[in-house]
XYZ file of C-alpha atoms in Angstrom:
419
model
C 0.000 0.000 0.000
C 2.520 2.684 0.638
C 4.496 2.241 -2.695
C 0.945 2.232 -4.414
C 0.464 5.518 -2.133
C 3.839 6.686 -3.385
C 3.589 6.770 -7.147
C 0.571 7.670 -6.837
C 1.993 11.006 -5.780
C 4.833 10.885 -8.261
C 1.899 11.373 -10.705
C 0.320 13.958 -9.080
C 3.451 15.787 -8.675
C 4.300 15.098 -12.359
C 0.822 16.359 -13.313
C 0.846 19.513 -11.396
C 4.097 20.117 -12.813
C 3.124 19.340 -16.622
C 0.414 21.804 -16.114
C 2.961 24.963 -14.561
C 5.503 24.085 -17.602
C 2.901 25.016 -20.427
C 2.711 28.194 -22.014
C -0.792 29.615 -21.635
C -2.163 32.033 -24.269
C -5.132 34.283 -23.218
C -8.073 34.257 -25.643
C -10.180 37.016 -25.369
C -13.192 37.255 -27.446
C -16.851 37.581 -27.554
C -18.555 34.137 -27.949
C -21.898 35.226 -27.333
C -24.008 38.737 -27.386
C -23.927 41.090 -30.586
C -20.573 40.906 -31.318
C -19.969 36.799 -31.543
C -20.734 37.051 -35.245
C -17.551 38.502 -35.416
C -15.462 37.127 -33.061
C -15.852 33.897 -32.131
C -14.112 32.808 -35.186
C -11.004 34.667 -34.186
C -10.961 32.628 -31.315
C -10.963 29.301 -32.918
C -7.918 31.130 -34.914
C -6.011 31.321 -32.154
C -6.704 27.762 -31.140
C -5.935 26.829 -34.418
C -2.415 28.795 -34.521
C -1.346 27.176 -30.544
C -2.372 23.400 -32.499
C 0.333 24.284 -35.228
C 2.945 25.731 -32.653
C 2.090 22.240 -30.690
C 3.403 20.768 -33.564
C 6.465 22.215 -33.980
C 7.303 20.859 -30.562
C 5.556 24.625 -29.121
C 8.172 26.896 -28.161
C 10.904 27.109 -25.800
C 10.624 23.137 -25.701
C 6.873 24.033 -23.844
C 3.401 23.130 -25.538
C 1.004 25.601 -25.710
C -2.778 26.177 -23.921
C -5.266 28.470 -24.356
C -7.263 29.535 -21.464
C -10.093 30.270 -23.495
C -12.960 33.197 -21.739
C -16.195 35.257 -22.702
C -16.226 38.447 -21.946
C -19.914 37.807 -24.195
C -19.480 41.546 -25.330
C -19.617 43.211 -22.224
C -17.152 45.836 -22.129
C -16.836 46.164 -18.036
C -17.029 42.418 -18.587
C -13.610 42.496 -21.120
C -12.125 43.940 -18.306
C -12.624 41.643 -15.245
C -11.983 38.642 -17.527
C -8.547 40.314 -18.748
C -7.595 40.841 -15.226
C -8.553 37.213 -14.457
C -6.226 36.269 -17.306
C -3.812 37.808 -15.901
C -3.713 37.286 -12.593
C -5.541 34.125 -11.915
C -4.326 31.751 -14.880
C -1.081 33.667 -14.954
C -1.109 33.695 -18.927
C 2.260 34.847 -21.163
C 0.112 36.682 -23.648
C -3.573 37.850 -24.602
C -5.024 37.626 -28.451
C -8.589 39.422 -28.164
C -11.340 42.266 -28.680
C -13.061 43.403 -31.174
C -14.302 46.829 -30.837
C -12.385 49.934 -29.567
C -14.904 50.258 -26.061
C -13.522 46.584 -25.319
C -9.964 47.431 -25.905
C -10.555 50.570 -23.861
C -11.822 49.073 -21.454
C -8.751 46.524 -20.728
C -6.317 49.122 -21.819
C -5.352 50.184 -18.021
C -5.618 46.529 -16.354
C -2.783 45.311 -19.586
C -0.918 48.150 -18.248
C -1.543 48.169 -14.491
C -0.292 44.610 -14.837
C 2.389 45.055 -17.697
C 0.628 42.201 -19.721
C 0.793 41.757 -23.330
C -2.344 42.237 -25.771
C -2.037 41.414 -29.406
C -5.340 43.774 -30.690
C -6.597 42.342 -34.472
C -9.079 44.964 -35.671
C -9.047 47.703 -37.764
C -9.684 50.815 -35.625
C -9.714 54.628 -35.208
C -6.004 54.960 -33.783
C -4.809 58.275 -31.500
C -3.555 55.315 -29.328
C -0.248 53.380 -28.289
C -0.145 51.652 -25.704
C 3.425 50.077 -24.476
C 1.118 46.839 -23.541
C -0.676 46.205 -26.964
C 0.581 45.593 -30.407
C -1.882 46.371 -32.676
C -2.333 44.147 -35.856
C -4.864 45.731 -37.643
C -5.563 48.743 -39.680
C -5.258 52.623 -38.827
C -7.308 55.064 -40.477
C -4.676 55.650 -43.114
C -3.901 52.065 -44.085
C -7.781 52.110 -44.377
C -10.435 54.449 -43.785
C -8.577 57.070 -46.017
C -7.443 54.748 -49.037
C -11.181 54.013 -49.076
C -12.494 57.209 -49.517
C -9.837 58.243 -51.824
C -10.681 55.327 -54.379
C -14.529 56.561 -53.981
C -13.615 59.638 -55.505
C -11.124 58.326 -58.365
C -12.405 58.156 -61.856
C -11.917 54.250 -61.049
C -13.883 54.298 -57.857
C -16.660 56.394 -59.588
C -16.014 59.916 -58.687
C -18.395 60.507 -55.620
C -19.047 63.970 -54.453
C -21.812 62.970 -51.655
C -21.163 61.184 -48.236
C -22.907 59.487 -45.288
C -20.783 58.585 -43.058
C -22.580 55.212 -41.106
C -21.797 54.131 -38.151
C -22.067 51.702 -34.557
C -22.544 54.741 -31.915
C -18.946 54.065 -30.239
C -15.378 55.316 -30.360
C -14.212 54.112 -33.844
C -17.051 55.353 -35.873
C -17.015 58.417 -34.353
C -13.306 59.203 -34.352
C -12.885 57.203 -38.227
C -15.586 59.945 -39.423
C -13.974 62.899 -37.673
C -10.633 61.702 -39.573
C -12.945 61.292 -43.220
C -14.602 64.183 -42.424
C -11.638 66.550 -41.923
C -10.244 64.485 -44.921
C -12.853 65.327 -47.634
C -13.396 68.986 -46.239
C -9.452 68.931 -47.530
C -10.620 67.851 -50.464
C -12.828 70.395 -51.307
C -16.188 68.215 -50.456
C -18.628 71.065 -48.879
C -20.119 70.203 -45.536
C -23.316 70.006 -46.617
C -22.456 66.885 -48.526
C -21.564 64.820 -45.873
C -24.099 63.358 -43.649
C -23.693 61.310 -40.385
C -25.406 58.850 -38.917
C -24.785 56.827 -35.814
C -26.895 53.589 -34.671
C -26.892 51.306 -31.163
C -24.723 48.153 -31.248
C -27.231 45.314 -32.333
C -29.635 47.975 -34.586
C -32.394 45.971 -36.778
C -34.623 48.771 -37.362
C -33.056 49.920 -40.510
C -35.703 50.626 -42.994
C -35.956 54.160 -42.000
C -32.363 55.185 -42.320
C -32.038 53.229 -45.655
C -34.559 55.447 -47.502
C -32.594 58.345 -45.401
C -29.757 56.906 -47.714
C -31.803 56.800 -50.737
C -33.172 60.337 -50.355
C -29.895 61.883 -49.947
C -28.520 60.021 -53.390
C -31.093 61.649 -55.384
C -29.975 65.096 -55.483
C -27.592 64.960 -58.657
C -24.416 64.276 -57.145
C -22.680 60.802 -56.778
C -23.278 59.096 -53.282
C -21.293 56.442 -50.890
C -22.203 55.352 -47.924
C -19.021 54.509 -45.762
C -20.156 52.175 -43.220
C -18.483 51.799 -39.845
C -21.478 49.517 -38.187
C -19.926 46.710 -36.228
C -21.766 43.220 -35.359
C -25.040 41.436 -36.119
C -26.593 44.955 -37.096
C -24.846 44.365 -40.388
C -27.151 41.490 -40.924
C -30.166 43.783 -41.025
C -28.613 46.190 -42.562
C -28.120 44.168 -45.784
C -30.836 42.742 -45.476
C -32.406 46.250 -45.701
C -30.060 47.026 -48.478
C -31.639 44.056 -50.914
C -34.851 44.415 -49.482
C -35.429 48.113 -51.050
C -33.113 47.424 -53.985
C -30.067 49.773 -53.074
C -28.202 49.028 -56.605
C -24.021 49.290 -55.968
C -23.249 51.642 -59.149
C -25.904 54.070 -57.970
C -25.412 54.201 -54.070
C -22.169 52.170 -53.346
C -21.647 51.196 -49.699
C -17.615 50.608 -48.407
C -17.670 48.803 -45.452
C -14.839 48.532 -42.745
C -15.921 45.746 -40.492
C -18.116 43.105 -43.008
C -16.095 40.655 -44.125
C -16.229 37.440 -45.574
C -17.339 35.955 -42.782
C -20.113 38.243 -41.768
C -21.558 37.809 -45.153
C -21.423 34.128 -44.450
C -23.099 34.360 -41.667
C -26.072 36.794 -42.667
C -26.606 34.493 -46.246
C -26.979 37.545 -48.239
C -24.838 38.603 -51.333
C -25.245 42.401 -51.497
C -23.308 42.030 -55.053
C -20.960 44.909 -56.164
C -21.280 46.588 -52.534
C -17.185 47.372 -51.438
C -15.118 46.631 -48.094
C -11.643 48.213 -47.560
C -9.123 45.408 -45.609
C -5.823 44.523 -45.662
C -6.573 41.159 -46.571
C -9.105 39.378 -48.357
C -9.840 35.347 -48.551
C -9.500 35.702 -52.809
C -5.980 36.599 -52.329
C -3.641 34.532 -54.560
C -0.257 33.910 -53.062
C 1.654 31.279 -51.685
C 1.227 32.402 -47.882
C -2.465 32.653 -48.369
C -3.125 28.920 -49.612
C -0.808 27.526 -46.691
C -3.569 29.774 -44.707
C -6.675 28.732 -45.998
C -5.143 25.130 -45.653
C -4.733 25.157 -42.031
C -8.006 26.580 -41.471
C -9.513 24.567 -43.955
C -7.683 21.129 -42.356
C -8.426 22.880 -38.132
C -12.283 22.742 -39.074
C -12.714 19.669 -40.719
C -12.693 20.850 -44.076
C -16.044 22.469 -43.387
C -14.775 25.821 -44.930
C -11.983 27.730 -46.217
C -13.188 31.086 -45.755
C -10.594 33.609 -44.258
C -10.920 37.386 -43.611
C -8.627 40.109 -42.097
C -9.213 39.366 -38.675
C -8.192 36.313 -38.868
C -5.103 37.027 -40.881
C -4.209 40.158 -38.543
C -4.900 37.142 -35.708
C -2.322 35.074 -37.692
C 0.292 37.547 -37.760
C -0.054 38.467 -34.462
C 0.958 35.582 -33.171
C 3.401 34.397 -35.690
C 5.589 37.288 -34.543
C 4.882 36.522 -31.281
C 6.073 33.500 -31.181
C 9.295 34.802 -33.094
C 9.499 37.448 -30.394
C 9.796 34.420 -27.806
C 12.190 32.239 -29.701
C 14.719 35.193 -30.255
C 14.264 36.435 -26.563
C 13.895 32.854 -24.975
C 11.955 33.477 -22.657
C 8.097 34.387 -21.714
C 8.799 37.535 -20.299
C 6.994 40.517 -21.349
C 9.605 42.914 -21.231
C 12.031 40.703 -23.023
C 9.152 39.717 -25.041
C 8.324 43.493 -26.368
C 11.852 44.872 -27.166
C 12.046 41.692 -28.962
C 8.798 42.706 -31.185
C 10.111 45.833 -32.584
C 11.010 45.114 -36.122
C 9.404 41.452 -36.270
C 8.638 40.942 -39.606
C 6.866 37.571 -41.829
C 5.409 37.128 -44.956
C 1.880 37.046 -44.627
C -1.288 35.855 -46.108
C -1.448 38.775 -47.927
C 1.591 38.326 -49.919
C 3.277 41.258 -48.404
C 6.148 41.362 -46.134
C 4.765 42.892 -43.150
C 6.817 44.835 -40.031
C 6.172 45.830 -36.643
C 7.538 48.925 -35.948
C 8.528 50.839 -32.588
C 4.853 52.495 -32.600
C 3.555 48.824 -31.492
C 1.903 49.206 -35.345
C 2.142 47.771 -38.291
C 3.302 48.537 -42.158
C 0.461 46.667 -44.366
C -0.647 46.895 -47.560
C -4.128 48.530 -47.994
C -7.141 46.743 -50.193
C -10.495 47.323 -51.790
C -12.757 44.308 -51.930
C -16.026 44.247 -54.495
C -18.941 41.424 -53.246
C -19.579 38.743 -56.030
C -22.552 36.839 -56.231
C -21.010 33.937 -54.160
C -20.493 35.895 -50.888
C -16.631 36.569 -51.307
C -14.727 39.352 -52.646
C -12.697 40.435 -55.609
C -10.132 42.340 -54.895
C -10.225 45.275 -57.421
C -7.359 48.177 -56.031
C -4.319 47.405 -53.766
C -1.276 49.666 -52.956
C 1.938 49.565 -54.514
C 3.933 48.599 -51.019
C 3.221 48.019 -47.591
C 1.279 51.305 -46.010
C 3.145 52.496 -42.382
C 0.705 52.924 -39.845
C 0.064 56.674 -38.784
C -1.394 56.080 -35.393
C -1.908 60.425 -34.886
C -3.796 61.375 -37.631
C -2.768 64.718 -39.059
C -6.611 65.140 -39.641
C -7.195 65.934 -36.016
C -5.594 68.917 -34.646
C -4.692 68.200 -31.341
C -2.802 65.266 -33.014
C -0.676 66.533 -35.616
C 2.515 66.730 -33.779
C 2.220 63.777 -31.497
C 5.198 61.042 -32.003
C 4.607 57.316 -31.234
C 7.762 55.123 -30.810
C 8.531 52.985 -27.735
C 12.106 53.475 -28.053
C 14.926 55.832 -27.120
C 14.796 58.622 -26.848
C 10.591 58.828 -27.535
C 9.965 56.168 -25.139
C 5.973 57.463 -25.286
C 2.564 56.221 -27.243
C 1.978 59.996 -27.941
C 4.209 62.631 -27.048
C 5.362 65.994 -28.397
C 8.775 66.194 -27.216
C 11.209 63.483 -26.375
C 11.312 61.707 -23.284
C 12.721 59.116 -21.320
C 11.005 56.644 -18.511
C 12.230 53.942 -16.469
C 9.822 51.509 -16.038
């Protein structure tokens, strides 16, 4: 009995031990409420990305786990689970969030704490925070390139805006930036419109003949939408429903992609998205992409979007930042980021740079009758992210760069910290 009693607490031991000498990776995301349309496949990216690592062998000679939570798109609720992360299940890094109140919202706990956040989304920028690295778009690798094609001869030469949007920081500050933009461009102010909606809007049959009213007055009109979640069901719904056609009232959207569309079942054919990335992509990277998530799932589909592929670069460089610094820790783990650098999905060479941002080509998608888009404009090269937009005063002369002698997510004049 006692040498029964006595491996049977060698495996105990062993087990508690196998468990502390994993690498946990927070995942972050909404899995239920208005904005799991969105992100619950990011998610499932991540899971998908810590099965590859696993392997490899993981990293550091460690397998991976994700400690998997719902913050069920709840922003006060983002930030108790982040803090849980944290400091109950002692993760190495966060992937996670969706919308700019969420990130906002976990902002001073990552920092409080000094943990790590790799943020995936497109948003409004005027933010750098020495705890995130943000993978997605700023307003000039997007929201600008956008409305700039709109009013090429190629994009059809509008004249006439409304500006669309979820009622929450990134639509408003994205349309402050546009607005300021076209102004510059000589668009008067009376052709710009704005209209804001509550996360989760279905109402929209009223603000769609809104749209249609204010395209009838002789000039070209776009509608640049900045709705987030479900509401983009309805709202192309709407769209079909009272026969919005594409070359009369175009709509560019920021945050519908490929999968949203999948979701809702709805083409809304020749409608336009700006990303960085789209699924149609043909490149080497992008095929090894679609393959993994095609092979994770069960072959049930291949469908990618920018998320996903911001997701994917995330933590590819991530995991580079590790190897090179070998170890977990988040200091180490940051200076290692600066200048991190893959070949992505895309079939760009993409860079993180000391602004915790990266350079990434910009893209303009056109729906097809299947659900998907073609890509129909890209940029030459990779796009540097601006994260101070010159469009906003108080902005113009703000510097982001975490290194010496800046040391600062938005500062005027140099400085130096010791942290």
């Amino acid at each position: 009995m006692p040498r029964l009693f006595g491996l049977w607490l060698v495996l105990v031991v062993s087990a508690a031990h196998a468990g502390e000498d994993t690498i946990k990776i927070g995942i972050l995301h909404s899995l239920s409420g208005t904005m799991a349309i969105s992100e619950s496949v990011l998610k499932d990216t991540v899971r998908m990305l810590i099965e590859d690592q696993n392997k490899k062998g993981g990293l550091l000679g460690r397998k991976l786990e994700a400690v998997i939570v719902d913050p069920a798109s709840d922003w006060d609720l983002f930030a108790e689970k982040a803090r849980e992360l944290l400091t109950k299940d002692k993760v190495a890094v966060v992937f996670g969030c969706w919308t700019s109140a969420a990130r906002k919202s976990v902002l001073p706990i990552f920092e409080q704490l000094n943990g790590l956040l790799f943020y995936p989304i497109q948003y409004e920028g005027e933010e750098s925070s020495r705890s995130i690295f943000y993978t997605g778009a700023t307003p000039n690798q997007q929201a600008i390139p956008a409305a700039r094609y709109l009013m090429s001869k190629e994009g059809g030469e509008v004249r006439r805006w409304v500006l669309l949007g979820t009622d929450y920081d990134y639509p408003r500050t994205t349309n402050r930036i546009l607005s300021a933009y076209l102004t510059a461009e000589g668009v008067s102010p009376d052709d710009i419109t704005t209209i804001y909606t509550p996360f989760g809007y279905s109402e929209w049959r009223g603000i769609v003949e809104r749209i249609k009213a204010f395209g009838s007055e002789g000039k070209k009109t776009a509608v640049i939408s900045t709705v987030n979640g479900d509401a983009n069901t309805y709202f192309y719904r709407e769209l079909v429903k009272q026969q919005i056609d594409a070359n009369a009232i175009p709509v560019m959207a920021f945050s519908v992609s490929e999968r949203e569309l999948l979701g809702a079942g709805i083409a809304p054919v020749g409608h336009l998205a700006a990303w960085n990335y789209f699924n149609s992509i043909s490149s080497a990277e992008n095929e090894v992409f679609m393959k993994m998530w095609g092979d994770f799932n069960g072959q049930q589909d291949r469908i990618t979007n920018d998320p996903m592929e911001a997701t994917f670069i995330g933590f590819r460089m991530w995991a580079q930042a590790v190897a090179q610094a070998g170890t977990i820790d988040v200091d180490a783990v940051r200076q290692a980021m600066y200048g991190q650098r893959i070949k992505a999905p895309s079939g760009f060479e993409v860079v993180m740079n000391t602004n915790h941002h990266l350079s990434k080509p910009a893209m303009i998608g056109k729906t097809n009758s299947s659900g998907t888009f073609d890509v129909i404009w890209q940029s030459i090269n990779a796009v540097r992210a601006d994260v101070w937009s010159k469009y906003i005063p108080d902005s113009t002369k703000r510097t982001a760069d975490w290194t010496f002698p800046w040391v600062c997510g938005g500062c005027i004049e140099p400085t130096f910290k010791t942290w």
